[in-house]
Amino acid sequence: MHTFINVEDLGPLDKAMAEAFEIKNDRFKYQHLGKNKTLMMIFFNNSLRTRLSTQKAAMNLGMNVIVLDVNAGAWKLETERGVIMDGDKSEHLLEAIPVMGCYCDIIGVRSFAGLTDREYDYAETVLHQFIKYSGKPVFAMETATVHPLQAFADLITIEEYWKTPTNSPCLGGESVAALKQGRLEGSRPKVVLTWAPHCRALPQAVPNSFAEWMNAAEDVDLVITHPKGYELDPKFVGNARVEYDQKKAFEGADFIYAKNWSNPGVTNPADYGKITCEDRSWTVDTEHMSWTNNGKFMHCLPVRRNLIVTDDVIESPNSLVIPEAANREISCSVVLKRMLETL
């Protein structure tokens, strides 16, 4: 695997999930793959879980790790071609990228959406420059439009806790057996991706990838609920059912995944990246969760408490935000393992 951006980059998803189970049970099994290999992590934006989980995954695989915070310890980088560089940016990405490639074997890139130019953001310009000019395998640590490592971890978490106790500590044999039994009985978890209010305009990367990966899983009944006008790009929505009535969407749900996103500009391109709804009734609280089938609560973190979700919900026994974050180490381990095997 030379690039990792979308779910199809992994190949058969059942095999990738099997690797995730295997690695979670023995995190150092493939340590030999990374010996004398170096991962370079490039951050154009802040990070906590992605930074820590990716570095930990690389270390588990025996890799050396270099972390570069762009604009905070390096020259400010210009990303556009044809620009007269007489401002505060001293180096162009097109020189910086091949230099970075000289010092590592694999590159992870984290770069958010600008939320002003939909065409530019959805073209993934920065990420594709790394793929084109670095000469190294490249994976997305969140981009303008996708966050595949998060969505992979989300799927691992759902598989782990579907038909298993809420406090299940790991993806062990009992979890897998229970999951298979649930499938044999013809049951599928109802998973709801719900928009929630926020005080800032956020990108669509997490909801895009979540929808994409849940569709790819096939054995998930995915419902997406949001105010009208907040429709995600159809290529990510796929076969999911869109329900504008949040209560109807929540009814009988097994998992609730709350996430804010700014207006995707699908129905009105002029609204792209804007906050066009501030309805606080969409905040997930105890009443919302009472509509579910004793549903588990999920969020990628960081989360704005009492805006996205209330304290009582995120602190409840049905909250999976911590094991979900822990599974980021596992999803990244699978991706890095696949890349190391091709070096």
mmCIF file of N, CA and C in Angstrom, residues 180-227:
data_model
loop_
_atom_site.group_PDB
_atom_site.id
_atom_site.type_symbol
_atom_site.label_atom_id
_atom_site.label_comp_id
_atom_site.label_asym_id
_atom_site.label_seq_id
_atom_site.Cartn_x
_atom_site.Cartn_y
_atom_site.Cartn_z
ATOM 1 N N LYS A 180 -19.976 -12.253 15.405
ATOM 2 C CA LYS A 180 -20.360 -13.205 14.372
ATOM 3 C C LYS A 180 -21.745 -13.768 14.636
ATOM 4 N N GLN A 181 -22.058 -14.036 15.926
ATOM 5 C CA GLN A 181 -23.367 -14.564 16.263
ATOM 6 C C GLN A 181 -24.461 -13.575 15.886
ATOM 7 N N GLY A 182 -24.197 -12.291 16.168
ATOM 8 C CA GLY A 182 -25.159 -11.252 15.804
ATOM 9 C C GLY A 182 -25.396 -11.224 14.308
ATOM 10 N N ARG A 183 -24.347 -11.405 13.522
ATOM 11 C CA ARG A 183 -24.482 -11.391 12.071
ATOM 12 C C ARG A 183 -25.233 -12.626 11.589
ATOM 13 N N LEU A 184 -24.965 -13.782 12.241
ATOM 14 C CA LEU A 184 -25.644 -15.006 11.840
ATOM 15 C C LEU A 184 -27.145 -14.886 12.073
ATOM 16 N N GLU A 185 -27.510 -14.099 13.083
ATOM 17 C CA GLU A 185 -28.920 -13.918 13.385
ATOM 18 C C GLU A 185 -29.556 -12.876 12.466
ATOM 19 N N GLY A 186 -28.750 -12.295 11.593
ATOM 20 C CA GLY A 186 -29.278 -11.347 10.631
ATOM 21 C C GLY A 186 -29.418 -9.940 11.166
ATOM 22 N N SER A 187 -28.864 -9.664 12.355
ATOM 23 C CA SER A 187 -28.990 -8.328 12.935
ATOM 24 C C SER A 187 -27.856 -7.434 12.469
ATOM 25 N N ARG A 188 -28.156 -6.147 12.364
ATOM 26 C CA ARG A 188 -27.148 -5.162 12.006
ATOM 27 C C ARG A 188 -27.268 -3.992 12.970
ATOM 28 N N PRO A 189 -26.166 -3.432 13.421
ATOM 29 C CA PRO A 189 -26.277 -2.275 14.297
ATOM 30 C C PRO A 189 -26.808 -1.074 13.535
ATOM 31 N N LYS A 190 -27.711 -0.351 14.153
ATOM 32 C CA LYS A 190 -28.165 0.909 13.580
ATOM 33 C C LYS A 190 -27.231 2.000 14.091
ATOM 34 N N VAL A 191 -26.532 2.635 13.176
ATOM 35 C CA VAL A 191 -25.548 3.661 13.515
ATOM 36 C C VAL A 191 -26.045 4.993 12.971
ATOM 37 N N VAL A 192 -26.098 5.990 13.832
ATOM 38 C CA VAL A 192 -26.586 7.306 13.445
ATOM 39 C C VAL A 192 -25.467 8.339 13.538
ATOM 40 N N LEU A 193 -25.188 8.991 12.438
ATOM 41 C CA LEU A 193 -24.279 10.130 12.412
ATOM 42 C C LEU A 193 -25.137 11.379 12.529
ATOM 43 N N THR A 194 -24.986 12.095 13.648
ATOM 44 C CA THR A 194 -25.805 13.269 13.864
ATOM 45 C C THR A 194 -24.988 14.550 13.910
ATOM 46 N N TRP A 195 -25.458 15.554 13.185
ATOM 47 C CA TRP A 195 -24.887 16.896 13.281
ATOM 48 C C TRP A 195 -25.204 17.456 14.658
ATOM 49 N N ALA A 196 -24.304 18.260 15.186
ATOM 50 C CA ALA A 196 -24.544 18.942 16.460
ATOM 51 C C ALA A 196 -23.975 20.352 16.351
ATOM 52 N N PRO A 197 -24.493 21.292 17.129
ATOM 53 C CA PRO A 197 -24.047 22.681 17.005
ATOM 54 C C PRO A 197 -22.629 22.902 17.521
ATOM 55 N N HIS A 198 -22.014 23.973 17.048
ATOM 56 C CA HIS A 198 -20.649 24.323 17.428
ATOM 57 C C HIS A 198 -20.477 25.826 17.291
ATOM 58 N N CYS A 199 -19.499 26.349 18.007
ATOM 59 C CA CYS A 199 -19.264 27.793 17.993
ATOM 60 C C CYS A 199 -18.296 28.218 16.894
ATOM 61 N N ARG A 200 -17.685 27.238 16.212
ATOM 62 C CA ARG A 200 -16.748 27.539 15.130
ATOM 63 C C ARG A 200 -17.120 26.741 13.887
ATOM 64 N N ALA A 201 -16.692 27.243 12.742
ATOM 65 C CA ALA A 201 -16.914 26.508 11.495
ATOM 66 C C ALA A 201 -15.884 25.390 11.395
ATOM 67 N N LEU A 202 -16.354 24.160 11.307
ATOM 68 C CA LEU A 202 -15.474 22.997 11.247
ATOM 69 C C LEU A 202 -15.575 22.309 9.880
ATOM 70 N N PRO A 203 -14.512 21.618 9.471
ATOM 71 C CA PRO A 203 -14.544 20.910 8.182
ATOM 72 C C PRO A 203 -15.435 19.683 8.223
ATOM 73 N N GLN A 204 -15.625 19.080 7.069
ATOM 74 C CA GLN A 204 -16.475 17.884 6.957
ATOM 75 C C GLN A 204 -15.666 16.585 6.954
ATOM 76 N N ALA A 205 -14.378 16.665 7.246
ATOM 77 C CA ALA A 205 -13.501 15.501 7.109
ATOM 78 C C ALA A 205 -13.973 14.296 7.918
ATOM 79 N N VAL A 206 -14.261 14.497 9.197
ATOM 80 C CA VAL A 206 -14.664 13.369 10.050
ATOM 81 C C VAL A 206 -16.000 12.776 9.609
ATOM 82 N N PRO A 207 -17.055 13.579 9.432
ATOM 83 C CA PRO A 207 -18.311 12.973 8.968
ATOM 84 C C PRO A 207 -18.207 12.346 7.590
ATOM 85 N N ASN A 208 -17.424 12.959 6.691
ATOM 86 C CA ASN A 208 -17.238 12.364 5.365
ATOM 87 C C ASN A 208 -16.681 10.953 5.479
ATOM 88 N N SER A 209 -15.578 10.817 6.218
ATOM 89 C CA SER A 209 -14.944 9.508 6.330
ATOM 90 C C SER A 209 -15.803 8.522 7.110
ATOM 91 N N PHE A 210 -16.469 9.011 8.165
ATOM 92 C CA PHE A 210 -17.320 8.115 8.939
ATOM 93 C C PHE A 210 -18.391 7.505 8.050
ATOM 94 N N ALA A 211 -19.043 8.345 7.251
ATOM 95 C CA ALA A 211 -20.085 7.841 6.351
ATOM 96 C C ALA A 211 -19.495 6.877 5.329
ATOM 97 N N GLU A 212 -18.354 7.226 4.773
ATOM 98 C CA GLU A 212 -17.711 6.383 3.764
ATOM 99 C C GLU A 212 -17.384 4.997 4.324
ATOM 100 N N TRP A 213 -16.814 4.960 5.515
ATOM 101 C CA TRP A 213 -16.402 3.683 6.108
ATOM 102 C C TRP A 213 -17.594 2.858 6.575
ATOM 103 N N MET A 214 -18.626 3.498 7.100
ATOM 104 C CA MET A 214 -19.810 2.747 7.517
ATOM 105 C C MET A 214 -20.502 2.127 6.298
ATOM 106 N N ASN A 215 -20.525 2.851 5.187
ATOM 107 C CA ASN A 215 -21.077 2.286 3.958
ATOM 108 C C ASN A 215 -20.259 1.092 3.487
ATOM 109 N N ALA A 216 -18.944 1.210 3.588
ATOM 110 C CA ALA A 216 -18.068 0.122 3.137
ATOM 111 C C ALA A 216 -18.218 -1.117 4.001
ATOM 112 N N ALA A 217 -18.580 -0.924 5.260
ATOM 113 C CA ALA A 217 -18.723 -2.067 6.167
ATOM 114 C C ALA A 217 -19.885 -2.963 5.773
ATOM 115 N N GLU A 218 -20.877 -2.423 5.100
ATOM 116 C CA GLU A 218 -22.028 -3.157 4.562
ATOM 117 C C GLU A 218 -22.966 -3.712 5.633
ATOM 118 N N ASP A 219 -22.421 -4.235 6.742
ATOM 119 C CA ASP A 219 -23.281 -4.820 7.767
ATOM 120 C C ASP A 219 -23.702 -3.781 8.803
ATOM 121 N N VAL A 220 -23.691 -2.517 8.419
ATOM 122 C CA VAL A 220 -24.106 -1.416 9.274
ATOM 123 C C VAL A 220 -25.305 -0.714 8.639
ATOM 124 N N ASP A 221 -26.327 -0.442 9.445
ATOM 125 C CA ASP A 221 -27.482 0.333 8.985
ATOM 126 C C ASP A 221 -27.204 1.789 9.342
ATOM 127 N N LEU A 222 -26.756 2.576 8.345
ATOM 128 C CA LEU A 222 -26.318 3.943 8.600
ATOM 129 C C LEU A 222 -27.415 4.955 8.295
ATOM 130 N N VAL A 223 -27.643 5.835 9.263
ATOM 131 C CA VAL A 223 -28.572 6.950 9.098
ATOM 132 C C VAL A 223 -27.802 8.238 9.396
ATOM 133 N N ILE A 224 -27.972 9.231 8.549
ATOM 134 C CA ILE A 224 -27.331 10.532 8.758
ATOM 135 C C ILE A 224 -28.423 11.562 8.998
ATOM 136 N N THR A 225 -28.287 12.321 10.094
ATOM 137 C CA THR A 225 -29.297 13.323 10.409
ATOM 138 C C THR A 225 -28.644 14.679 10.637
ATOM 139 N N HIS A 226 -29.251 15.696 10.061
ATOM 140 C CA HIS A 226 -28.710 17.042 10.142
ATOM 141 C C HIS A 226 -29.772 18.032 9.689
ATOM 142 N N PRO A 227 -29.593 19.325 9.977
ATOM 143 C CA PRO A 227 -30.539 20.322 9.474
ATOM 144 C C PRO A 227 -30.501 20.372 7.948
#
